[in-house]
JSON list of N, CA and C in Angstrom, two decimals:
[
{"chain": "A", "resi": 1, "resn": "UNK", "atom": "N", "xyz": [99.17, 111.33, 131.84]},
{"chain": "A", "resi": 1, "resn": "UNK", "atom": "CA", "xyz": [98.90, 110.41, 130.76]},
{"chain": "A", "resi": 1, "resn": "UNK", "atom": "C", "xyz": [99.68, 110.87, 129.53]},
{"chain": "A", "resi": 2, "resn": "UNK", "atom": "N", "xyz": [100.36, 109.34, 128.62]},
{"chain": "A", "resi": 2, "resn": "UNK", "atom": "CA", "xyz": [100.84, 110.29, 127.78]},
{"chain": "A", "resi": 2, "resn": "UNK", "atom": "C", "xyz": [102.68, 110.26, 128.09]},
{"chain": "A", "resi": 3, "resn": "UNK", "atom": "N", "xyz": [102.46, 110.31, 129.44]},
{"chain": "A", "resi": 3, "resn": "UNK", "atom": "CA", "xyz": [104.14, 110.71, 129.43]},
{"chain": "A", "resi": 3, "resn": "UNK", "atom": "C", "xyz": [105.17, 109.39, 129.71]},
{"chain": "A", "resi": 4, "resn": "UNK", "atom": "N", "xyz": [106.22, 109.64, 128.37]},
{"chain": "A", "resi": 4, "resn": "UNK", "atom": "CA", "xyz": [106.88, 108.05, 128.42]},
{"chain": "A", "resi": 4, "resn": "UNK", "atom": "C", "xyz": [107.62, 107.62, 129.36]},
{"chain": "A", "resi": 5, "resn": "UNK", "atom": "N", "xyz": [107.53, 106.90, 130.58]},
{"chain": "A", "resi": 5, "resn": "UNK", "atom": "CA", "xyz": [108.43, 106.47, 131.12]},
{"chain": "A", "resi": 5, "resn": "UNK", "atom": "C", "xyz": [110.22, 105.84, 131.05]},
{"chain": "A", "resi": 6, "resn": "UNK", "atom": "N", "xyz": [111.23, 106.63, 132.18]},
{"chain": "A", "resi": 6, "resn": "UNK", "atom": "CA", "xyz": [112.43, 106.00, 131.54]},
{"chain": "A", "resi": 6, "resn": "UNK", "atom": "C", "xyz": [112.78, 104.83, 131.47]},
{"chain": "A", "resi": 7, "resn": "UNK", "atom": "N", "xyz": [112.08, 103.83, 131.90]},
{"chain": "A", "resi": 7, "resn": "UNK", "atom": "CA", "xyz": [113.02, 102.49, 131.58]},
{"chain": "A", "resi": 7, "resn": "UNK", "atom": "C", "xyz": [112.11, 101.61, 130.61]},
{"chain": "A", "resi": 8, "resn": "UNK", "atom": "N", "xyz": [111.18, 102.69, 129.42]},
{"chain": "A", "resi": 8, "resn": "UNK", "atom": "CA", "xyz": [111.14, 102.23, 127.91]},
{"chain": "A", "resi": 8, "resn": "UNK", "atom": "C", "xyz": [112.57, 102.29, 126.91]},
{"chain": "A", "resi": 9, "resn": "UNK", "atom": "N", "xyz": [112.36, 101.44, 126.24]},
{"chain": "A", "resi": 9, "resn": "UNK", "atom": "CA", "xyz": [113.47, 101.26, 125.41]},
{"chain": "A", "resi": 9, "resn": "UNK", "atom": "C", "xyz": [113.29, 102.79, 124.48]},
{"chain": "A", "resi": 10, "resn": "UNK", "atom": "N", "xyz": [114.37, 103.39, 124.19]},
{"chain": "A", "resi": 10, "resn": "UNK", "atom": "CA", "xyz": [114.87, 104.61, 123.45]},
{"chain": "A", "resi": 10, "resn": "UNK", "atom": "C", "xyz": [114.53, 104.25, 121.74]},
{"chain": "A", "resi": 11, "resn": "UNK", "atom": "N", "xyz": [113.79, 104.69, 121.23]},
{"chain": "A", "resi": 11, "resn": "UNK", "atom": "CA", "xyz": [113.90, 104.28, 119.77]},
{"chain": "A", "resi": 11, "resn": "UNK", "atom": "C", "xyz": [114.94, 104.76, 118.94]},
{"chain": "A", "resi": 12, "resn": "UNK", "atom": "N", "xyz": [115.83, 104.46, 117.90]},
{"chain": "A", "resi": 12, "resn": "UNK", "atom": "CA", "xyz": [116.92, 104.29, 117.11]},
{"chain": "A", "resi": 12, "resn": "UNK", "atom": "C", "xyz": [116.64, 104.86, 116.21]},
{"chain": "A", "resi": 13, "resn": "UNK", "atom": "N", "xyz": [117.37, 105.87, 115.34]},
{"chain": "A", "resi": 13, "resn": "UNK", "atom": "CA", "xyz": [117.22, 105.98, 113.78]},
{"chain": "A", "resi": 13, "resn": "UNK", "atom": "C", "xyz": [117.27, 105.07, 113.08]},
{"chain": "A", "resi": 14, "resn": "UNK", "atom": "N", "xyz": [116.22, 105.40, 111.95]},
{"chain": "A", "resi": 14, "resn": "UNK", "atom": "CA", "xyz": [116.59, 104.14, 111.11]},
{"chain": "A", "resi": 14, "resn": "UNK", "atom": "C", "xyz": [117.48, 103.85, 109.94]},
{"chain": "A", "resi": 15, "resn": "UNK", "atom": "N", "xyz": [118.39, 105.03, 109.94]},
{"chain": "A", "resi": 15, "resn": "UNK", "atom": "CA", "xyz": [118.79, 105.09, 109.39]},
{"chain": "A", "resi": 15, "resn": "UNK", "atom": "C", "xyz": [120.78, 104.66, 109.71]},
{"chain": "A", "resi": 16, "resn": "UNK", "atom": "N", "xyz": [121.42, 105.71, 111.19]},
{"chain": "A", "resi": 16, "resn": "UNK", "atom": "CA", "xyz": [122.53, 105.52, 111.25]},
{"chain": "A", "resi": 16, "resn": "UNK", "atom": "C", "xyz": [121.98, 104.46, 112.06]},
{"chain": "A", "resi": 17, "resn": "UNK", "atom": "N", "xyz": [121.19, 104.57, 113.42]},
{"chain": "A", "resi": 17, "resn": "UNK", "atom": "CA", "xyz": [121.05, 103.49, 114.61]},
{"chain": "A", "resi": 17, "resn": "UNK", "atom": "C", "xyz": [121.74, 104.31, 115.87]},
{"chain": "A", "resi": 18, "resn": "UNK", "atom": "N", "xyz": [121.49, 105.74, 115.51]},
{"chain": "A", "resi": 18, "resn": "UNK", "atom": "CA", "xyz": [121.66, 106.39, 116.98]},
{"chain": "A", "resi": 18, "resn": "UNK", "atom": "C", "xyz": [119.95, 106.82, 117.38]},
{"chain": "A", "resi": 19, "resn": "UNK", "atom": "N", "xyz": [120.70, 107.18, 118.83]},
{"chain": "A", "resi": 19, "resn": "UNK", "atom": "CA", "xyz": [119.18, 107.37, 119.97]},
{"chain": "A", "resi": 19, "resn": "UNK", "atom": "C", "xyz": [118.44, 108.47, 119.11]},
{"chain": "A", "resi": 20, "resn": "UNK", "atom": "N", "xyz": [116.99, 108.07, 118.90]},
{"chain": "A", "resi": 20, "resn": "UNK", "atom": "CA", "xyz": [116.47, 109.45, 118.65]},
{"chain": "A", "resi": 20, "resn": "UNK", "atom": "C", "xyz": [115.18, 109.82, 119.70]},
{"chain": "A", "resi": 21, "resn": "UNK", "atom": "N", "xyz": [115.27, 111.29, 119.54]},
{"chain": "A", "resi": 21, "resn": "UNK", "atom": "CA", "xyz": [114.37, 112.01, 121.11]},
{"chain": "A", "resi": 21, "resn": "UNK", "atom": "C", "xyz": [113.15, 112.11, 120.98]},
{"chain": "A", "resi": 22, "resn": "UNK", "atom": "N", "xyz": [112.67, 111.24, 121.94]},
{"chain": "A", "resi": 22, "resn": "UNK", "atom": "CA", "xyz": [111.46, 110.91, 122.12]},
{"chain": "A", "resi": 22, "resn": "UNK", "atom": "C", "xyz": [110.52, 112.60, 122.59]},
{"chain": "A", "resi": 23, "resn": "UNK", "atom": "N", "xyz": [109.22, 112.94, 121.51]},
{"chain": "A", "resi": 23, "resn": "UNK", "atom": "CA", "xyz": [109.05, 113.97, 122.05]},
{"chain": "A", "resi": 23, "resn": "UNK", "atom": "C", "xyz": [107.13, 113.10, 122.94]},
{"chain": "A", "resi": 24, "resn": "UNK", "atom": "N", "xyz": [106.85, 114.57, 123.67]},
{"chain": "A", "resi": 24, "resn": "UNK", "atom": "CA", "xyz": [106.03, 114.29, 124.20]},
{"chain": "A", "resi": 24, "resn": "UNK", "atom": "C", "xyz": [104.21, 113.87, 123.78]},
{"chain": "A", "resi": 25, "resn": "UNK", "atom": "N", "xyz": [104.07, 114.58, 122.33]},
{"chain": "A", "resi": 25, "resn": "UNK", "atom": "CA", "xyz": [103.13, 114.48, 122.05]},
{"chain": "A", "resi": 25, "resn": "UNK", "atom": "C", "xyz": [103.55, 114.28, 120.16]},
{"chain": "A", "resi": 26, "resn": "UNK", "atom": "N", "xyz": [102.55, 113.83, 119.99]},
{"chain": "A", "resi": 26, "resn": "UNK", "atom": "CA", "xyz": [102.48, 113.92, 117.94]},
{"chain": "A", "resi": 26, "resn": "UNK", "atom": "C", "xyz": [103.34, 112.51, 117.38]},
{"chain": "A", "resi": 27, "resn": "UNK", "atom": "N", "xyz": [103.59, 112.42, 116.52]},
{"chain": "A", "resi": 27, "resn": "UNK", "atom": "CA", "xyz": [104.05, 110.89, 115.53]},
{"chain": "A", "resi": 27, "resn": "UNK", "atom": "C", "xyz": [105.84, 110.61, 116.28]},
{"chain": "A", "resi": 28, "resn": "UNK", "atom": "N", "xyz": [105.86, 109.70, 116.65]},
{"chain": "A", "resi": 28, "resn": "UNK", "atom": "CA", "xyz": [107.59, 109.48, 116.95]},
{"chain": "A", "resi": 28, "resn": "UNK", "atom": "C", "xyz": [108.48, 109.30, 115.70]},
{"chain": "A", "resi": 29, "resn": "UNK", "atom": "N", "xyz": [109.14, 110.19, 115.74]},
{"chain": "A", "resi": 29, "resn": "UNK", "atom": "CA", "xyz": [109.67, 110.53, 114.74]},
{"chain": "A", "resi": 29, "resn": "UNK", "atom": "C", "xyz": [111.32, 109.00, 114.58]},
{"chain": "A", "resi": 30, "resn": "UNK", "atom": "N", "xyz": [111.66, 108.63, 113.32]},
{"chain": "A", "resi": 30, "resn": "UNK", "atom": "CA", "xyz": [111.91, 107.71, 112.84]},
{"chain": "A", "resi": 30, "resn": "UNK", "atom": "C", "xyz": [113.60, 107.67, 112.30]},
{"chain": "A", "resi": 31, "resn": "UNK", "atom": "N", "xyz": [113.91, 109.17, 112.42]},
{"chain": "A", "resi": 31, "resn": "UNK", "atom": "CA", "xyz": [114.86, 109.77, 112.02]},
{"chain": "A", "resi": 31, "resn": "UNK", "atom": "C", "xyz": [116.15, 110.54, 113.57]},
{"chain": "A", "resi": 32, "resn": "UNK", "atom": "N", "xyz": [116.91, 110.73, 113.78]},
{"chain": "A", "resi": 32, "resn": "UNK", "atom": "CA", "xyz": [118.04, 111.54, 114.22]},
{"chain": "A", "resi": 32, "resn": "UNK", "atom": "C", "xyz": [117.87, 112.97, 114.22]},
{"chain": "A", "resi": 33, "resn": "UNK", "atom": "N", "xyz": [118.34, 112.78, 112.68]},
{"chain": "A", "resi": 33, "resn": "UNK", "atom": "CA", "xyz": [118.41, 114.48, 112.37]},
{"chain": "A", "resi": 33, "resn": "UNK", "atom": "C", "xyz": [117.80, 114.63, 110.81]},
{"chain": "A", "resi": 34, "resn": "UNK", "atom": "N", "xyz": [117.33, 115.80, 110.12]},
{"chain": "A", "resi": 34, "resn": "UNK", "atom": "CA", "xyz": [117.24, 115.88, 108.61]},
{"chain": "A", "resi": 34, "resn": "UNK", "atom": "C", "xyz": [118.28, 115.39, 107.75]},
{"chain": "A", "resi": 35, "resn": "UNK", "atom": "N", "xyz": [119.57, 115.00, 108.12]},
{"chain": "A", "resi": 35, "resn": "UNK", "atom": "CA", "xyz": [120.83, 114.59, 107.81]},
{"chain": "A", "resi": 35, "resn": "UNK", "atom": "C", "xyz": [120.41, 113.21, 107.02]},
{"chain": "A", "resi": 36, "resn": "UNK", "atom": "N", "xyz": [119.97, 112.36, 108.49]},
{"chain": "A", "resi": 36, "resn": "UNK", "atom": "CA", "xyz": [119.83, 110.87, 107.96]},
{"chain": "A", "resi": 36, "resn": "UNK", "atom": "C", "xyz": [118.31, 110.83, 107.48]},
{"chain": "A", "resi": 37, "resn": "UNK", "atom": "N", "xyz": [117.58, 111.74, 107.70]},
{"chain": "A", "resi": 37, "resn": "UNK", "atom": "CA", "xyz": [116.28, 111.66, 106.61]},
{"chain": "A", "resi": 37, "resn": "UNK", "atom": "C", "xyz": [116.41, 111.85, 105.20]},
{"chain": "A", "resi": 38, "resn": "UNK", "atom": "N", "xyz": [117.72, 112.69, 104.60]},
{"chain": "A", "resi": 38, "resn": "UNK", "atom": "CA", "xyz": [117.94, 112.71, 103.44]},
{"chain": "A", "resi": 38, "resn": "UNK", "atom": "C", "xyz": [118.43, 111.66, 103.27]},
{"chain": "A", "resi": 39, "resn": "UNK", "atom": "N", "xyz": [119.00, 111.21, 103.89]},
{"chain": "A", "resi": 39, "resn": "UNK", "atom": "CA", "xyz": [119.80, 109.80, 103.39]},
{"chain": "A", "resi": 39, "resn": "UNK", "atom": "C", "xyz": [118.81, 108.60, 102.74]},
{"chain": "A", "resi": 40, "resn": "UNK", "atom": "N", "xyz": [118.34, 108.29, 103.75]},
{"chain": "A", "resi": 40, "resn": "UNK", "atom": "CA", "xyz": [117.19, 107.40, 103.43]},
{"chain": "A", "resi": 40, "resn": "UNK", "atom": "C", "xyz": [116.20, 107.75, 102.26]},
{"chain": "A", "resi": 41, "resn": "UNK", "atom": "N", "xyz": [116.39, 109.07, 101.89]},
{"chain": "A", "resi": 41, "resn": "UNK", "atom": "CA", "xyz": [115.19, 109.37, 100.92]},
{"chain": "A", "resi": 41, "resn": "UNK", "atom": "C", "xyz": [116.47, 108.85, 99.14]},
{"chain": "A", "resi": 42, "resn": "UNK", "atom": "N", "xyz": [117.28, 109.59, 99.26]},
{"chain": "A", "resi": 42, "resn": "UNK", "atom": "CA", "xyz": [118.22, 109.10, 98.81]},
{"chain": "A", "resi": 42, "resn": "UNK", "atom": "C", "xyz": [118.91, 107.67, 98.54]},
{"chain": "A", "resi": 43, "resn": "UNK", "atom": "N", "xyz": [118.75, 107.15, 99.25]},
{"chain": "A", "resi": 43, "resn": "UNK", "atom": "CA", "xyz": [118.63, 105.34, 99.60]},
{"chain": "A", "resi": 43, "resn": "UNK", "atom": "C", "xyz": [117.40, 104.70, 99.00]},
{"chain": "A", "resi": 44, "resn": "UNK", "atom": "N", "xyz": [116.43, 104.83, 99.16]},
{"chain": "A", "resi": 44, "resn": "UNK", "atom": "CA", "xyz": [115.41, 105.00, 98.74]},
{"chain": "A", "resi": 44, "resn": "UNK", "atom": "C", "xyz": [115.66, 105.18, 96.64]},
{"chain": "A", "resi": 45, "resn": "UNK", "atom": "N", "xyz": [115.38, 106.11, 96.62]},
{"chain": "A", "resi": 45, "resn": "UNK", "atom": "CA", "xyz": [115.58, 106.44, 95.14]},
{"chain": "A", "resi": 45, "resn": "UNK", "atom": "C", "xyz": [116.41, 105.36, 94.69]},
{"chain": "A", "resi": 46, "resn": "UNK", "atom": "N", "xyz": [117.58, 105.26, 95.35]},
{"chain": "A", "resi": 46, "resn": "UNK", "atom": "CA", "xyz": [118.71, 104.34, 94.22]},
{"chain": "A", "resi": 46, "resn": "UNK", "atom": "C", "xyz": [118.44, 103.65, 94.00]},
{"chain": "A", "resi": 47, "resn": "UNK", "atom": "N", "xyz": [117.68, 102.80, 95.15]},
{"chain": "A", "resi": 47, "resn": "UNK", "atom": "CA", "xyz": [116.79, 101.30, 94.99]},
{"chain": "A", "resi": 47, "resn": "UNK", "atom": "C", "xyz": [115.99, 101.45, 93.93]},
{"chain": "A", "resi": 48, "resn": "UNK", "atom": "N", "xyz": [114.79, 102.08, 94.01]},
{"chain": "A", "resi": 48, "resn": "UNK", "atom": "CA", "xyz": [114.15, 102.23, 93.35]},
{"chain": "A", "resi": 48, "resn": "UNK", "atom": "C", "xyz": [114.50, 102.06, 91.66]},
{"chain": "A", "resi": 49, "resn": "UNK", "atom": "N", "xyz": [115.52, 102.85, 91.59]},
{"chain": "A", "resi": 49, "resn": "UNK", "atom": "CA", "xyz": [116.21, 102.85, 90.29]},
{"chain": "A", "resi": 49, "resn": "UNK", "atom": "C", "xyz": [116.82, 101.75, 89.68]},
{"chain": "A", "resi": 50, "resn": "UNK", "atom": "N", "xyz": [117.41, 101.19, 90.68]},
{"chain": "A", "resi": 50, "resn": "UNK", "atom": "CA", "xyz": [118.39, 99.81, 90.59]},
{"chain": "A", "resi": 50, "resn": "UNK", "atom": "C", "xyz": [117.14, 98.69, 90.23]},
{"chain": "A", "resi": 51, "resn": "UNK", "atom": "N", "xyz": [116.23, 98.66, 91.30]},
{"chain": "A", "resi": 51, "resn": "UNK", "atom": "CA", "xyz": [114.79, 97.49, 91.08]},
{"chain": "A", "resi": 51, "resn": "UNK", "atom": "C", "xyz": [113.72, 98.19, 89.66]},
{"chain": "A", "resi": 52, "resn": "UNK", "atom": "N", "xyz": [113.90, 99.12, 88.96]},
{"chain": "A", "resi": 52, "resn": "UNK", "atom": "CA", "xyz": [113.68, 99.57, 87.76]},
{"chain": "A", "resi": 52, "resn": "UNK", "atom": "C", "xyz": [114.19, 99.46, 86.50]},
{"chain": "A", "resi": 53, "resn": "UNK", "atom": "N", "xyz": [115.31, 99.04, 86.49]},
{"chain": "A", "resi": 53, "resn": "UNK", "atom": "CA", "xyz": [116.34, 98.60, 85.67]},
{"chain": "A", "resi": 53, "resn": "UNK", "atom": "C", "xyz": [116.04, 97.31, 85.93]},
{"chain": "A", "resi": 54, "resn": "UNK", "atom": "N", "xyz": [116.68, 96.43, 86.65]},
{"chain": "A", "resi": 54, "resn": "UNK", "atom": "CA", "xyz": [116.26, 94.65, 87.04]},
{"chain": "A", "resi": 54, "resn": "UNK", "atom": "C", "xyz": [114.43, 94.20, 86.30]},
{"chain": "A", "resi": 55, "resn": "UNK", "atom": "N", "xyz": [113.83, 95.17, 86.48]},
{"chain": "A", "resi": 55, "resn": "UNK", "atom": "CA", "xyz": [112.02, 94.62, 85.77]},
{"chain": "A", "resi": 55, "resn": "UNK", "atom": "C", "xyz": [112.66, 94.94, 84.87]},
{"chain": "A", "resi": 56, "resn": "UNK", "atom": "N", "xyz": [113.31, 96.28, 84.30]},
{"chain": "A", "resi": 56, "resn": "UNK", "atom": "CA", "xyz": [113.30, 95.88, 82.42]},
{"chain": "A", "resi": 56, "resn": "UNK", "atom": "C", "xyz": [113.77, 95.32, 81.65]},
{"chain": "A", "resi": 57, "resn": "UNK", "atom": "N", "xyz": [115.21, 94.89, 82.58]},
{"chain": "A", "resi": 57, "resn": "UNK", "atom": "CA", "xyz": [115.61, 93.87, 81.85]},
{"chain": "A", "resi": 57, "resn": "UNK", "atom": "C", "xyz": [115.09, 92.14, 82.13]},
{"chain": "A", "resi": 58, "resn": "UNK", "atom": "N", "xyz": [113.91, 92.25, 82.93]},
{"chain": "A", "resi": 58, "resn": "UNK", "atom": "CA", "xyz": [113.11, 91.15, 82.86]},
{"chain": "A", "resi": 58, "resn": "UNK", "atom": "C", "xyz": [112.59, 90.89, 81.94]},
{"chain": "A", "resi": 59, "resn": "UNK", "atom": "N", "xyz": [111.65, 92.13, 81.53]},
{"chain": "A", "resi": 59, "resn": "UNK", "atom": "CA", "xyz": [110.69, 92.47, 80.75]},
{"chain": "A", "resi": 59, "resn": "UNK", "atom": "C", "xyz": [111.33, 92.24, 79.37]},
{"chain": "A", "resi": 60, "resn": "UNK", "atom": "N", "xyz": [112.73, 92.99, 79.51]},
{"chain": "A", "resi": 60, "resn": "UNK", "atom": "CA", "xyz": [113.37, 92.49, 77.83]},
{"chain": "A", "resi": 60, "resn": "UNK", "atom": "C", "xyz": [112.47, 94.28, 76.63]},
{"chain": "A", "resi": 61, "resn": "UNK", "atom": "N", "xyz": [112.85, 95.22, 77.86]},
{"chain": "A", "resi": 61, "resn": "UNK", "atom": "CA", "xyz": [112.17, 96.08, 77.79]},
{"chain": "A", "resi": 61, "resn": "UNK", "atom": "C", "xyz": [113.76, 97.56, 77.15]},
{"chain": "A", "resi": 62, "resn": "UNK", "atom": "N", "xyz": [113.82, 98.53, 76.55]},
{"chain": "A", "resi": 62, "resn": "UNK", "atom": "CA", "xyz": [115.16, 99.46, 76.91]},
{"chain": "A", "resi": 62, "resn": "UNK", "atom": "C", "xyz": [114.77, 100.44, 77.39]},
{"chain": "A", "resi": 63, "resn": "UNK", "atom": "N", "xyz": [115.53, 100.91, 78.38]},
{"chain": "A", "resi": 63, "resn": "UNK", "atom": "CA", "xyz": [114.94, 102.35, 78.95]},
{"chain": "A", "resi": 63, "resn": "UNK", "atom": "C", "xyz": [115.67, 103.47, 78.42]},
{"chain": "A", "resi": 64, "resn": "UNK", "atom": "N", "xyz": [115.23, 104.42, 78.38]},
{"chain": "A", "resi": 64, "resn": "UNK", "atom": "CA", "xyz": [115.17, 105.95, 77.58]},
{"chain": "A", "resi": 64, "resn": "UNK", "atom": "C", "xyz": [116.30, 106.44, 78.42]},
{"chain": "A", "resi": 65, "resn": "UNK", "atom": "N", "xyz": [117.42, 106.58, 77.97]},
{"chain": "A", "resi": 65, "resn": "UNK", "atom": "CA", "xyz": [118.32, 108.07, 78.66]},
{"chain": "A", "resi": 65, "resn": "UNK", "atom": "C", "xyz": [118.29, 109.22, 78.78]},
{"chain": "A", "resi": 66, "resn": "UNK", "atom": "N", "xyz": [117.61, 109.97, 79.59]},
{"chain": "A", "resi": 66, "resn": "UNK", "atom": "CA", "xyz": [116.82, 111.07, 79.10]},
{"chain": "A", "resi": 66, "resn": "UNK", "atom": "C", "xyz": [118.12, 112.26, 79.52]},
{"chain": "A", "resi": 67, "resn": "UNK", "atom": "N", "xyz": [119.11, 111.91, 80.03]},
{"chain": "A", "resi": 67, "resn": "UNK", "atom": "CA", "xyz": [120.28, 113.04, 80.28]},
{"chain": "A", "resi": 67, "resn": "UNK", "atom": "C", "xyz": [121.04, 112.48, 78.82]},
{"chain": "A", "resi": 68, "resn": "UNK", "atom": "N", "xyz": [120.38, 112.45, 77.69]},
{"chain": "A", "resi": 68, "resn": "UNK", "atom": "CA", "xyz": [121.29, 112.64, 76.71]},
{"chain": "A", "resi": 68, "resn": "UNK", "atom": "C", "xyz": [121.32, 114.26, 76.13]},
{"chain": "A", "resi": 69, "resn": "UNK", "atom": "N", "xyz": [121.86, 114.35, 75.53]},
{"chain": "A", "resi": 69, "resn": "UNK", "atom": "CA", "xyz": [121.71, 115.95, 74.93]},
{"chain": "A", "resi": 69, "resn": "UNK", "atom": "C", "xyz": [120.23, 116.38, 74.05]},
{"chain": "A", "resi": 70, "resn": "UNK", "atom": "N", "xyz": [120.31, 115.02, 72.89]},
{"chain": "A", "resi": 70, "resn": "UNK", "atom": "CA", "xyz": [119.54, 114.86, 72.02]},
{"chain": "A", "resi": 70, "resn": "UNK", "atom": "C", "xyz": [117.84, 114.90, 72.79]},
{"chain": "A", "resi": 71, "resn": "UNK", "atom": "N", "xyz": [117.92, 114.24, 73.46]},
{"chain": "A", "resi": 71, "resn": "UNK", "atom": "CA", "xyz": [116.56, 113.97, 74.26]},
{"chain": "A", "resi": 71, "resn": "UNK", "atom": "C", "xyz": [115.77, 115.76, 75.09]},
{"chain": "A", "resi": 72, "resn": "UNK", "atom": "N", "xyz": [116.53, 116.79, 74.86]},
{"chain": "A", "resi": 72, "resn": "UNK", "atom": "CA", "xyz": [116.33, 117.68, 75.80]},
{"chain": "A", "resi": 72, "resn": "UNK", "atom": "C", "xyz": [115.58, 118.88, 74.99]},
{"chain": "A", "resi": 73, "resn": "UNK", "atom": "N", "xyz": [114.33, 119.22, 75.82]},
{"chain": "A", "resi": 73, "resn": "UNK", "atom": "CA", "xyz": [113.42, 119.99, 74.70]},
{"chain": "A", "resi": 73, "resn": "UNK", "atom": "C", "xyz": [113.68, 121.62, 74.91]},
{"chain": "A", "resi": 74, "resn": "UNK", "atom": "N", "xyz": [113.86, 122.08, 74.19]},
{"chain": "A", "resi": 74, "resn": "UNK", "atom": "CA", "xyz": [114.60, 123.61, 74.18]},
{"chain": "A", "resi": 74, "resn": "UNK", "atom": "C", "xyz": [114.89, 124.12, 75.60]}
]
């Protein structure tokens, strides 16, 4: 019980869309390698950033540059 048979479909990273290895027990993992898990976390963020900018300039809002010089506390 438990053990996946071969002619289930192989699940894919979700990131490049190569095979990733099915293990036998615990969460199926979603990723390749730590390679394309950074990626996605990274991917991730930019969005984030990009759809953070887009609400403020909805909002009619300015956001803070905080990599200015001036902005940086001793």
């Amino acid at each position: 019980m438990g053990a996946k048979l071969l002619t289930e479909v192989c699940p894919t990273c979700a990131t490049c869309g190569c095979p990733v290895a099915i293990a036998p027990t615990g969460r199926p993992r979603r990723y390749c390698s730590n390679r394309c898990k950074q990626k996605a976390v990274r991917n991730r963020r930019i969005l984030l950033d990009v759809l953070t900018e887009i609400e403020a300039i909805r909002l009619g809002v300015a956001l803070i540059d905080w990599t200015d010089e001036d902005h940086r506390v001793a």
